[in-house]
Coordinates of C-alpha atoms and ligand atoms in Angstrom, one line a residue:
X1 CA 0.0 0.0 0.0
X2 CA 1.2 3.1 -0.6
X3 CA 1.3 6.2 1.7
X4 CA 2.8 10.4 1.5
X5 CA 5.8 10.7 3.1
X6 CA 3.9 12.6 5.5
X7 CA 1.9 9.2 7.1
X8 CA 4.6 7.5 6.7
X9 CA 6.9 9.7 9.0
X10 CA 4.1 10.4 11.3
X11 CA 3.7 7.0 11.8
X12 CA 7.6 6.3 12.4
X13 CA 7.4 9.2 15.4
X14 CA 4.6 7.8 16.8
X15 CA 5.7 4.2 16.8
X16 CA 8.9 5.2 18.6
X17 CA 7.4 7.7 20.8
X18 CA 4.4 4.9 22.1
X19 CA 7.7 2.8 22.3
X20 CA 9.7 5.1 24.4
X21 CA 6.9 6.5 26.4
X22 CA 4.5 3.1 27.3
X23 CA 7.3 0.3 27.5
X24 CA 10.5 2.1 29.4
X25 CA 7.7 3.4 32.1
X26 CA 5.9 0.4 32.6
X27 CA 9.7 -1.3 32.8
X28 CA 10.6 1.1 35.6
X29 CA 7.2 0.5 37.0
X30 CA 6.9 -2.8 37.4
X31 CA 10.8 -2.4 39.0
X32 CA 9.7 -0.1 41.4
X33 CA 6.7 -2.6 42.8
X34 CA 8.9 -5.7 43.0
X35 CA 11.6 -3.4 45.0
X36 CA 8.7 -2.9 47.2
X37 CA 7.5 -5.7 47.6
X38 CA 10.9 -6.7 48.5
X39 CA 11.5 -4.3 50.5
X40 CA 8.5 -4.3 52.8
X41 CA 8.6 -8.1 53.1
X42 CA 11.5 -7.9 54.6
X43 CA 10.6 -4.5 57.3
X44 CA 7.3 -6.7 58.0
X45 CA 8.9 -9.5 59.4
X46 CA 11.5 -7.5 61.4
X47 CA 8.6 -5.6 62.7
X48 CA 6.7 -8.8 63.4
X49 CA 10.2 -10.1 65.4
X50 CA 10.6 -7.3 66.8
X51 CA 6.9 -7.7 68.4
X52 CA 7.6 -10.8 69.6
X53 CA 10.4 -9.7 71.5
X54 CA 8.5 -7.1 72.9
X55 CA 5.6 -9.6 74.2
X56 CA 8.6 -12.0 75.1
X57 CA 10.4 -9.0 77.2
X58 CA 6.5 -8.5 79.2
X59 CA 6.3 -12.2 79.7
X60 CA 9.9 -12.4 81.2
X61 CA 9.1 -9.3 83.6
X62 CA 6.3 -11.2 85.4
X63 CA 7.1 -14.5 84.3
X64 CA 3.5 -15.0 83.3
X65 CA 1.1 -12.7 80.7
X66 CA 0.1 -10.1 82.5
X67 CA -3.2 -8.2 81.5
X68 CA -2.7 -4.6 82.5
X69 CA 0.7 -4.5 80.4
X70 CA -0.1 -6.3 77.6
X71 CA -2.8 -3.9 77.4
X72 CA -0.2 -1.0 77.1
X73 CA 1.5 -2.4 74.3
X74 CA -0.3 -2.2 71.4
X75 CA 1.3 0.9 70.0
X76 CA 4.7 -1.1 70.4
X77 CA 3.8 -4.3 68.3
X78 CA 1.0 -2.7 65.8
X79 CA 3.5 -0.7 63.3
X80 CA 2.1 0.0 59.3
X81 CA 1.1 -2.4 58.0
X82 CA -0.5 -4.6 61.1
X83 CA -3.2 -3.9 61.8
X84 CA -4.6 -7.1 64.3
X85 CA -2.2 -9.3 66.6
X86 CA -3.4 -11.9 68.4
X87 CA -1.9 -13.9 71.0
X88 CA -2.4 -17.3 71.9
X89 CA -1.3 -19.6 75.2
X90 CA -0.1 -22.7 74.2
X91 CA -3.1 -24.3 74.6
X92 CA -4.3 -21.9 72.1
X93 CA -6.6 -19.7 74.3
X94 CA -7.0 -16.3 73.6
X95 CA -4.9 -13.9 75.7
X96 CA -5.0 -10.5 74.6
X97 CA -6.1 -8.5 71.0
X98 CA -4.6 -6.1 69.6
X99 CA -6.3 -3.7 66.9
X100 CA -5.7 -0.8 65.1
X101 CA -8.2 1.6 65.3
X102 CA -8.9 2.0 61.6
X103 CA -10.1 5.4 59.7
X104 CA -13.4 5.3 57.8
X105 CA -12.9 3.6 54.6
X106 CA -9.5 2.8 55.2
X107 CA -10.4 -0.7 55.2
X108 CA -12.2 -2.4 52.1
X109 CA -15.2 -4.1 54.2
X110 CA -15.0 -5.8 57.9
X111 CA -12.1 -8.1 56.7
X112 CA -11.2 -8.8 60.9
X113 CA -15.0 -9.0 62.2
X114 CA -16.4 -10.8 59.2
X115 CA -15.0 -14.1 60.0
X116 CA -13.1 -16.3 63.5
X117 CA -12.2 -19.3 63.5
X118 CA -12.4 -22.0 66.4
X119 CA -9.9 -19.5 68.4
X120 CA -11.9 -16.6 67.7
X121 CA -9.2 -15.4 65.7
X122 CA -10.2 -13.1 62.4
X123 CA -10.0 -14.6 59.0
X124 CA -8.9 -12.7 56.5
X125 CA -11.6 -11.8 54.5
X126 CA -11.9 -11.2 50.7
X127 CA -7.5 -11.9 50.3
X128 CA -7.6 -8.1 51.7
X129 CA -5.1 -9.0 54.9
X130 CA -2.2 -11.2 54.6
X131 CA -1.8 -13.4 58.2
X132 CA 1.6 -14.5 59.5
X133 CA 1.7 -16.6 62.7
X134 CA 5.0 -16.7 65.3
X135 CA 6.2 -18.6 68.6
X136 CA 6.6 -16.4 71.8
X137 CA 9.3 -18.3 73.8
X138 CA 10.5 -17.4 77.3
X139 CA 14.1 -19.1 78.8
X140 CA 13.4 -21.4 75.6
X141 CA 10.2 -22.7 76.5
X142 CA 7.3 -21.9 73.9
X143 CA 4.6 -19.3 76.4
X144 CA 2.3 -18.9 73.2
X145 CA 1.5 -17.6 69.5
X146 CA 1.3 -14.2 68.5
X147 CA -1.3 -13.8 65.0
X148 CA -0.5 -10.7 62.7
X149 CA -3.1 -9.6 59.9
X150 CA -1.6 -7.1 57.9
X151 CA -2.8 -5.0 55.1
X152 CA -2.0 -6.5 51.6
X153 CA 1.0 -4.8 50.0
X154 CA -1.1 -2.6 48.1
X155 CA -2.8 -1.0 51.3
X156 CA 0.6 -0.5 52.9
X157 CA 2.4 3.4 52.5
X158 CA 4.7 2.0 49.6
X159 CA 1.4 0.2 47.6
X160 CA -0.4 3.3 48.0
X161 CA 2.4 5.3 47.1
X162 CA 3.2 3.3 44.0
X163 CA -0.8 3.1 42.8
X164 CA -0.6 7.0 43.3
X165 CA 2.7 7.2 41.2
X166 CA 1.3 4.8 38.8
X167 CA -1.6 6.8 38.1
X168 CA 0.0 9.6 37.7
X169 CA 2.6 8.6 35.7
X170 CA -0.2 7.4 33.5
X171 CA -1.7 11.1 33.0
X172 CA 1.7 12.3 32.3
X173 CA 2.7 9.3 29.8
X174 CA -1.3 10.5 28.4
X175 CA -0.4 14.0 28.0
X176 CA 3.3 13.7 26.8
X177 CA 2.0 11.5 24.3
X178 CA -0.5 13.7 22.6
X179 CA 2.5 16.7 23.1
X180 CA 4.5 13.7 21.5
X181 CA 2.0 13.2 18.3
X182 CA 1.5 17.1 17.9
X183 CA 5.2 17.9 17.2
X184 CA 5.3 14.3 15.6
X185 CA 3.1 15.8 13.1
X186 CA 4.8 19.3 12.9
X187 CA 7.7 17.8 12.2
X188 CA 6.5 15.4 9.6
X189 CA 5.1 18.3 7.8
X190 CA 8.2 20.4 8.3
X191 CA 10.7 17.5 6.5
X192 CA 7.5 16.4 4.1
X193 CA 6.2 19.6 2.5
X194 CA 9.6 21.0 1.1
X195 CA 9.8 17.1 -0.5
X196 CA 6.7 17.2 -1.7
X197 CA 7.4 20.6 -3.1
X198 CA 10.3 19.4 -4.8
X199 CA 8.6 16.4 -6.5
X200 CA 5.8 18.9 -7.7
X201 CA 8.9 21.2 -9.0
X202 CA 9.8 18.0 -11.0
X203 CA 7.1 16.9 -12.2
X204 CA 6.2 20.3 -13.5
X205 CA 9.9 20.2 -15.6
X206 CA 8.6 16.9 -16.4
X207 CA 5.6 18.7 -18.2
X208 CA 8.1 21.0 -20.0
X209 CA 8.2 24.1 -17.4
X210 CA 11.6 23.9 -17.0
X211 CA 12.3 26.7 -15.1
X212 CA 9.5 25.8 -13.0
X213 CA 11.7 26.7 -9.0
X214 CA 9.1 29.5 -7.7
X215 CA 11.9 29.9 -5.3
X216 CA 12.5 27.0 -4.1
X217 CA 14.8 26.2 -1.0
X218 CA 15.7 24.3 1.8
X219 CA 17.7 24.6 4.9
X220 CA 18.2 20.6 4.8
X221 CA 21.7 20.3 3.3
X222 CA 20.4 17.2 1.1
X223 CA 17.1 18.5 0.2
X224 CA 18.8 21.8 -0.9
X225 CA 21.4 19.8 -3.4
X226 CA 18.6 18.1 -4.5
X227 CA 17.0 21.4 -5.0
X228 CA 19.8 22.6 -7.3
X229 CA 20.4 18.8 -9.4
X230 CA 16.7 19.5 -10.9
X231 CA 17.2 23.3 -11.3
X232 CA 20.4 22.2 -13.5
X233 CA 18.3 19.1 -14.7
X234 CA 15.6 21.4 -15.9
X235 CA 17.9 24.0 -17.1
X236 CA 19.7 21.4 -19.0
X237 CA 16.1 19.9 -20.6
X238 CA 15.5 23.5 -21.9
X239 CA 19.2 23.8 -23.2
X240 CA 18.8 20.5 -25.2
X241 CA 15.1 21.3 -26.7
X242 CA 16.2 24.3 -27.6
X243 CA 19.5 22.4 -29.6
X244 CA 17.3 19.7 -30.8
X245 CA 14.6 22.1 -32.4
X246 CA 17.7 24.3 -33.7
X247 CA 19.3 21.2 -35.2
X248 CA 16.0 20.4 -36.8
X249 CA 15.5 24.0 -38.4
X250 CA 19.2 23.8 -39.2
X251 CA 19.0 20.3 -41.3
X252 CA 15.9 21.1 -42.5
X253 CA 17.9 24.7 -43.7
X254 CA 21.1 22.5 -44.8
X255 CA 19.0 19.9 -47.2
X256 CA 16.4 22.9 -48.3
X257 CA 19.1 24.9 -50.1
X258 CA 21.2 22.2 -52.1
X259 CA 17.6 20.7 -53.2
X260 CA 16.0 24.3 -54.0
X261 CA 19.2 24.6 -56.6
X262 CA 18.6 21.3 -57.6
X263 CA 15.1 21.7 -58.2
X264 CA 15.4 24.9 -60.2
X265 CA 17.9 23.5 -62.7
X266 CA 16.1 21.0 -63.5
X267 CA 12.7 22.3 -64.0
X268 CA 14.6 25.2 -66.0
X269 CA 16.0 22.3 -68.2
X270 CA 12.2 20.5 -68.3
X271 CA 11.2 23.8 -69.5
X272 CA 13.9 24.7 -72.2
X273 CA 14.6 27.6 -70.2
X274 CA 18.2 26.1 -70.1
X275 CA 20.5 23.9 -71.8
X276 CA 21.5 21.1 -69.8
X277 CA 25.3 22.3 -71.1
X278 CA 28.4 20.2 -69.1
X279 CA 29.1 23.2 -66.6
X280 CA 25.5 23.4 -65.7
X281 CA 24.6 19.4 -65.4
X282 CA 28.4 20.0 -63.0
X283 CA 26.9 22.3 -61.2
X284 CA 23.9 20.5 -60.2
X285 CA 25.9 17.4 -59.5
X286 CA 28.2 19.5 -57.3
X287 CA 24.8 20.0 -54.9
X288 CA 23.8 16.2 -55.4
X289 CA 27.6 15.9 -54.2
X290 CA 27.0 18.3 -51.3
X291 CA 23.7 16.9 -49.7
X292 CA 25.3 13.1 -50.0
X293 CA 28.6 14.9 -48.0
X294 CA 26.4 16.1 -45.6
X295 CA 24.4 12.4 -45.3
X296 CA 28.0 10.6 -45.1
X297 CA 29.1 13.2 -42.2
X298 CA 26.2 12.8 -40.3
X299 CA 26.8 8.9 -40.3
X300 CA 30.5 9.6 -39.9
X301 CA 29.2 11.4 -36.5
X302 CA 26.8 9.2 -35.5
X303 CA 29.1 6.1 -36.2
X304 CA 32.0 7.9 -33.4
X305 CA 29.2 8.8 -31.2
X306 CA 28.1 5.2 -30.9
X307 CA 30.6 4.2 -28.3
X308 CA 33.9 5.0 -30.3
X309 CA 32.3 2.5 -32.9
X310 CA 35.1 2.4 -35.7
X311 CA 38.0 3.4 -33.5
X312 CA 41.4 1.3 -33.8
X313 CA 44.1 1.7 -31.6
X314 CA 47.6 2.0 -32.4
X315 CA 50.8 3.4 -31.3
X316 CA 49.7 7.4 -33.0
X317 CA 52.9 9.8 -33.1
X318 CA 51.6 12.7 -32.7
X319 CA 54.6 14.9 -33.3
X320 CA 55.0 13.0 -36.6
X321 CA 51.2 14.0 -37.3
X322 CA 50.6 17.0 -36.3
X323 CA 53.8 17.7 -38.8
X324 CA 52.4 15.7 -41.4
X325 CA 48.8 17.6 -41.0
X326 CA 50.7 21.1 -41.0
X327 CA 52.4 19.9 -43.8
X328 CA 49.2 19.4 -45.9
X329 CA 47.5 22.4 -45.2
X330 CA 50.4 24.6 -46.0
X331 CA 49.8 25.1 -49.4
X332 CA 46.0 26.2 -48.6
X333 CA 47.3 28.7 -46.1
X334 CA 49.6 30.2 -48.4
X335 CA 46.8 30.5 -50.9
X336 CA 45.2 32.3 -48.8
X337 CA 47.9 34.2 -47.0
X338 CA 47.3 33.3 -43.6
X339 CA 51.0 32.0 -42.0
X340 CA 50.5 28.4 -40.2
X341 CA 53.0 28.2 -37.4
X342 CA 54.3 24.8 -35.9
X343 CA 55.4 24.4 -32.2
X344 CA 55.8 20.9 -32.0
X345 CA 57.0 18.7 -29.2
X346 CA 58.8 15.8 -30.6
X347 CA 58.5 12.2 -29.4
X348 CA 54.7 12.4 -28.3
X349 CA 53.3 8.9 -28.8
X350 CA 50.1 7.7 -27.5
X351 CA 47.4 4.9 -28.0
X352 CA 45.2 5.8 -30.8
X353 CA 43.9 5.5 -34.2
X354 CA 45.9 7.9 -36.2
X355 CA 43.2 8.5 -38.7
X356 CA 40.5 9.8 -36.5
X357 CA 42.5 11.8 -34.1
X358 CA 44.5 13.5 -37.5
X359 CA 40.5 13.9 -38.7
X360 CA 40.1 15.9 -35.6
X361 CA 42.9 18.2 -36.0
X362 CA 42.3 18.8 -39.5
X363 CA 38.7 20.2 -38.5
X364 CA 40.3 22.2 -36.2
X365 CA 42.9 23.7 -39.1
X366 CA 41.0 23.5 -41.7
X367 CA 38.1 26.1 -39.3
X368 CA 41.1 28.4 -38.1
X369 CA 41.6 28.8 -42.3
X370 CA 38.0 29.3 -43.3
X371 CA 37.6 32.2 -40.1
X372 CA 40.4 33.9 -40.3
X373 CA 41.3 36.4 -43.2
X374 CA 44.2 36.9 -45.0
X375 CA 47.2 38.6 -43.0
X376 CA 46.6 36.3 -40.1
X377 CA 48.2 33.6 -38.3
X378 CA 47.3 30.3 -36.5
X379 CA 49.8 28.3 -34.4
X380 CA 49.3 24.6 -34.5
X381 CA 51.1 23.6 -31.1
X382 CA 51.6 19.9 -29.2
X383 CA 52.8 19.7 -25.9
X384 CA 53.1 16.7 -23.4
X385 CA 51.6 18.3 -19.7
X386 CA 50.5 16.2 -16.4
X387 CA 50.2 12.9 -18.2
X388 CA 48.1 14.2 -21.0
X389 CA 49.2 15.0 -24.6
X390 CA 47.9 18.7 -25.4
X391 CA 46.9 19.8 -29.3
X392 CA 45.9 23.3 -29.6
X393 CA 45.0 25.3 -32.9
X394 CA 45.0 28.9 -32.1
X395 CA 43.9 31.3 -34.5
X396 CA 43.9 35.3 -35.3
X397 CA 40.8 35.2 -36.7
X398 CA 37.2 36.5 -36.5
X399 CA 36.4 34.8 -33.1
X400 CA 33.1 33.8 -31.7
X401 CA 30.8 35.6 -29.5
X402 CA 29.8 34.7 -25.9
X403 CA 26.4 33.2 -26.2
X404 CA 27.8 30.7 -29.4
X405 CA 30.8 29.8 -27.5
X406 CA 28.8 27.0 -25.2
X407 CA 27.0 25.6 -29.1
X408 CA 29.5 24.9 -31.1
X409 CA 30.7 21.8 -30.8
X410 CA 26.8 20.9 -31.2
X411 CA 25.6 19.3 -34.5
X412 CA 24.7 21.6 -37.3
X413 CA 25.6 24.4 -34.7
X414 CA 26.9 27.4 -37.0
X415 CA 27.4 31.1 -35.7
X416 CA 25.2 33.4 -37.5
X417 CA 29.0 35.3 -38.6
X418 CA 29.4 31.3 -40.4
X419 CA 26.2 31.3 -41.8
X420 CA 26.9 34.9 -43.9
X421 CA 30.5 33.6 -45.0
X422 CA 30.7 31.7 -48.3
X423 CA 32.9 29.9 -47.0
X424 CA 31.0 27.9 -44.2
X425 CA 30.5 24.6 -43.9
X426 CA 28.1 22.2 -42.6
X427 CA 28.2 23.6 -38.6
X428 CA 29.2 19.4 -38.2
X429 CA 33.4 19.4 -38.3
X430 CA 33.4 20.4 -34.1
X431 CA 31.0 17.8 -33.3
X432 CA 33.2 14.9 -35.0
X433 CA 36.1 16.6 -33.4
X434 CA 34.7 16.5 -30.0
X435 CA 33.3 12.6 -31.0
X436 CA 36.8 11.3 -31.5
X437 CA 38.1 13.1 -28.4
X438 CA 36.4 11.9 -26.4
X439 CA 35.9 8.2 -27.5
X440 CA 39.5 8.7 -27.0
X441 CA 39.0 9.6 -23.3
X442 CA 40.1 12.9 -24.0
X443 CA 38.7 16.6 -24.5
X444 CA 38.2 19.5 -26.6
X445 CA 37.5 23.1 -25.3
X446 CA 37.3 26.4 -27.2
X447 CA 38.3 30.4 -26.0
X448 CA 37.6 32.7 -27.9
X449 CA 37.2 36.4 -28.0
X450 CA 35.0 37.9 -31.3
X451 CA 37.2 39.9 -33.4
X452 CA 40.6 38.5 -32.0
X453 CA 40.7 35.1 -32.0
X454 CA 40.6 31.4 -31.0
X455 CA 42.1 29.0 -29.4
X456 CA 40.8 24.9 -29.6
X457 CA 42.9 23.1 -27.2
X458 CA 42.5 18.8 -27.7
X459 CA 43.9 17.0 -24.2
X460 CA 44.4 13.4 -24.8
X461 CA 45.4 10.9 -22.0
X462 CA 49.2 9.9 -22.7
X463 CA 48.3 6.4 -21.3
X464 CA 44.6 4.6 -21.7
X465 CA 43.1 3.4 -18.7
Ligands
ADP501 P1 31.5 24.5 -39.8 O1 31.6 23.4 -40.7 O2 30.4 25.4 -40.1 O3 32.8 25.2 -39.6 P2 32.0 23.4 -37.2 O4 31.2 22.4 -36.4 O5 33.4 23.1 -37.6 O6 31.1 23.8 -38.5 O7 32.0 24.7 -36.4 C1 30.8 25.2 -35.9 C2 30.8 26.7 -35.8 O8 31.8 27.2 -34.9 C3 31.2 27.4 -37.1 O9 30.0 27.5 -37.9 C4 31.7 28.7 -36.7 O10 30.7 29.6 -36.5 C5 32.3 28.4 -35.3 N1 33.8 28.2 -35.4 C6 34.5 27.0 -35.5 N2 35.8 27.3 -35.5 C7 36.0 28.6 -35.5 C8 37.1 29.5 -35.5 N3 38.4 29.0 -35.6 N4 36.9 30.8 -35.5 C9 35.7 31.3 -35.4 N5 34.5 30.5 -35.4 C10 34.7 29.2 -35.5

C-alpha cells in the first residue's frame, strides 16, 4: 500500500514515541513494585520479630502474661502495616487482641470481624489482609503464639504510594504522548512539505516548465542539493530542446538549399529555359555531391558517437602527425595568405587510431583557415603536460561571440558570422572533433574572444586506462 511521506513519518514518530513513552515506564514501574515488595517483606517481618520480642520482654518481667501490660503495648507491636495481633497460650486460648483503630474507609469491608475461627481469631476476609503466625518463647520454653493480619502490599504506604505514582505517571505518559503526536506531526510536515514541493517542482519540468523553481529552497543540506540537481536538470532539458529544435531547423535549412538549386535546374532544363550544357549538369551534380557529403558526415558522427564504434588503436605519433597535418594544409594557407605556425614537441606517442585523431585536428585547421582572413596567423602547437598530450589550434581570426561559445561543438551548430560567410561549412566538423576526443577519453575546449581570436585546445590521456 502506498502512503505520503507525511503518514509514513508520522507514523515512524509515533511508533517510537508509544515505544519510548509506554514500554520504558511500565519497565521502571513494574521495577519499582517488585523493589517494594521486597523491600517491605523484609521490614514486616522485622517488625513482626521485633513484636515478639517485645511480648517476650512482658512475659519475662512477670514470668506469666500479664493483663494490665499487655494492654499497654499495642502501640509497640502494631507498626504500618499490622493492623490485628493476636496472642495465643499454648493451649491456644485467647490472651489479649490487639487492633488498630482503623479510619473510615481505610479498610475495604469488615475483613477482621467478618469471619473467626475455632480460636476466635479473624479470617482474612476477601485476600484483603495477609496473616503470619510466630512462637513467643521465654528461657526457651514456647509461652504462646502471637497472630499478625496485615494489610496487603497494596494498602501499605509503599502500595499506595506506588498506585498513586502509577496513576499519575499514566496522565503524564497520556499527556506527553498527545505533546509527543503534535510535534510528531509538525515535524512530519516540516521535513515532508519541502519534498513534496520538490517532486511537484519535477514533475512540472517533467511537463516542459523547466524553469519551473518559484523559489525554491531548503535549509536541509540534502534537500537543498537536490534542490539545485533538478534546477540544473531542468535547465539542462530546456538547453537541449532548444539544440534539438535548432538542429532540426538547421537540417531542414542544410537539405532545403542544395535541393531548391537542384530543383530549379532542372525544372529550367524540363522547360527549355536552359541547356543542360556540361558546366551546368556540374553544377547540379556539385549540390547532389554536397547533400550526399552532408548524409556521409552525419553517419560519420553518428558512427563515433556510438561508443567509439570504428575506433582502432595504435601506437599514434603525434609529433610525426601534427607535422604531417601542417604539412598538408600549407599550401592552402599560403593561398590564402594566412601564415600556419608549428610548435611541435617531438616524441609524443600515444594509444590511438591515427586517422581519426589527424580527422580531428584537421577540422580544427581547416576552421582556423576558413575564419580567419588573409594577414593572419594560426599556431598549430603539441605539448606533453601532467600525463596528457595537449593539441591546440589557435587562430587570429574573427572569433566567436559569448552566447555561441557553449553551441559549437553541437551538430549543425553554426554562428550566425558562419552562416553569412561563403565559406561555411556544414556547422558538423566540431561535433566529429569533440566525438573522436572523447571516444579517446580525451577533450576539446574552445576560447575565444570575437574579433581577436581562437584558441581549440585537444587534451588526450598519454596512457589509456
Ligand atoms: P562548420 O563546418 O560550419 O565550420 P563546425 O562544427 O566546424 O562547423 O563549427 C561550428 C561553428 O563554430 C562554425 O560555424 C563557426 O561559427 C564556429 N567556429 C568554429 N571554428 C571557428 C574558428 N576557428 N573561429 C571562429 N569561429 C569558429
Amino acid at each position: 500500500m502506498k502512503r505520503s511521506l507525511r503518514t509514513q513519518m508520522l507514523f515512524q514518530y509515533v511508533v517510537i514515541v508509544i515505544i519510548c513513552m509506554l514500554v520504558i515506564p511500565a519497565g521502571i514501574s513494574k521495577l519499582l513494585d517488585r523493589q517494594f515488595r521486597l523491600f517491605t517483606s523484609d521490614r514486616l517481618r522485622e517488625d513482626q520479630q521485633e513484636a515478639v520480642r517485645i511480648l517476650e520482654d512482658s512475659y519475662a518481667l512477670q514470668g506469666r502474661w500479664d493483663m494490665t501490660a499487655l494492654a499497654g503495648l499495642r502501640g509497640d507491636i502494631l507498626r504500618w502495616p499490622m493492623v490485628h495481633a493476636a496472642l495465643y497460650d499454648t493451649e491456644g486460648t485467647l490472651i489479649a487482641e490487639f487492633r488498630r483503630p482503623m479510619r473510615h474507609g481505610a479498610m475495604r469491608g469488615p475483613a477482621m470481624n467478618s469471619g473467626r475461627d475455632e480460636r476466635g481469631f479473624a479470617v482474612p476476609g476477601r485476600g484483603e489482609l495477609v496473616m503470619n503466625e510466630l512462637p513467643v518463647s521465654y528461657g526457651g520454653r514456647p509461652v504462646g503464639t502471637v497472630r499478625f493480619l496485615c494489610l496487603p502490599f497494596v494498602e501499605s504506604r509503599e502500595g499506595i504510594f506506588l498506585r498513586k505514582f502509577n496513576s499519575h505517571m499514566k496522565y503524564a505518559i497520556g499527556g506527553m504522548l498527545i505533546i509527543a503526536v503534535i510535534i510528531s506531526f509538525v515535524m512530519a510536515d516540516l521535513i515532508s512539505r519541502p519534498v513534496l514541493n520538490v517532486s511537484k517542482m519535477a514533475s512540472l519540468i517533467g511537463k516542459g516548465r523547466y524553469r519551473a523553481d518559484e523559489g525554491l529552497k531548503s535549509n536541509i543540506t540534502e534537500l537543498q542539493t537536490l534542490i539545485d540537481s533538478i534546477k540544473r536538470l531542468g535547465l539542462g532539458l530546456e538547453e537541449q530542446e532548444e539544440l534539438r529544435k535548432r538542429l532540426m531547423s538547421d537540417i531542414a535549412h542544410e537539405l532545403r538549399n542544395p535541393l531548391a538549386i537542384i530543383k530549379s535546374h532542372l525544372e529550367a532544363f524540363e522547360d527549355g529555359v536552359w541547356e543542360p550544357t556540361e558546366e551546368r549538369l556540374r553544377l547540379t551534380v556539385d549540390e547532389i555531391d554536397r547533400l550526399s557529403r552532408m548524409i556521409s558526415e552525419i553517419e560519420k558522427l553518428t558512427s563515433i558517437e556510438n561508443a567509439g564504434n570504428g575506433i582502432v588503436l595504435g601506437s599514434a605519433d603525434l609529433s610525426d602527425l601534427t607535422g604531417r597535418v601542417a604539412m598538408t594544409y600549407d599550401p592552402l594557407y599560403r593561398s590564402k595568405s594566412v601564415d600556419l605556425k608549428r610548435e611541435i614537441e617531438p616524441d609524443v606517442s600515444i594509444a590511438a587510431d591515427e586517422t581519426k585523431i589527424r580527422q580531428a585536428v584537421e577540422n580544427l585547421l581547416s576552421n582556423a583557415l576558413r575564419y580567419t582572413d588573409s594577414g593572419g596567423t594560426v599556431t598549430l602547437s603539441l605539448a606533453r603536460s601532467d600525463g596528457t598530450a595537449v593539441i591546440k589550434v589557435s587562430d587570429t581570426g574573427i572569433g566567436i561571440s559569448e552566447q555561441d561559445l557553449p553551441y559549437i561543438f553541437e551538430r549543425f551548430y553554426r554562428t550566425d558570422k558562419s552562416r553569412t560567410r561563403s565559406s561555411g561549412g556544414l556547422g558538423i566538423g566540431l561535433a566529429i572533433t569533440r566525438a573522436i576526443v572523447e571516444a579517446h577519453g580525451g577533450n576539446v575546449r574552445a576560447e575565444s574572444r570575437e574579433g581577436k581570436g581562437s584558441t581549440f585546445t585537444i587534451t588526450l590521456p598519454l596512457k589509456r586506462a
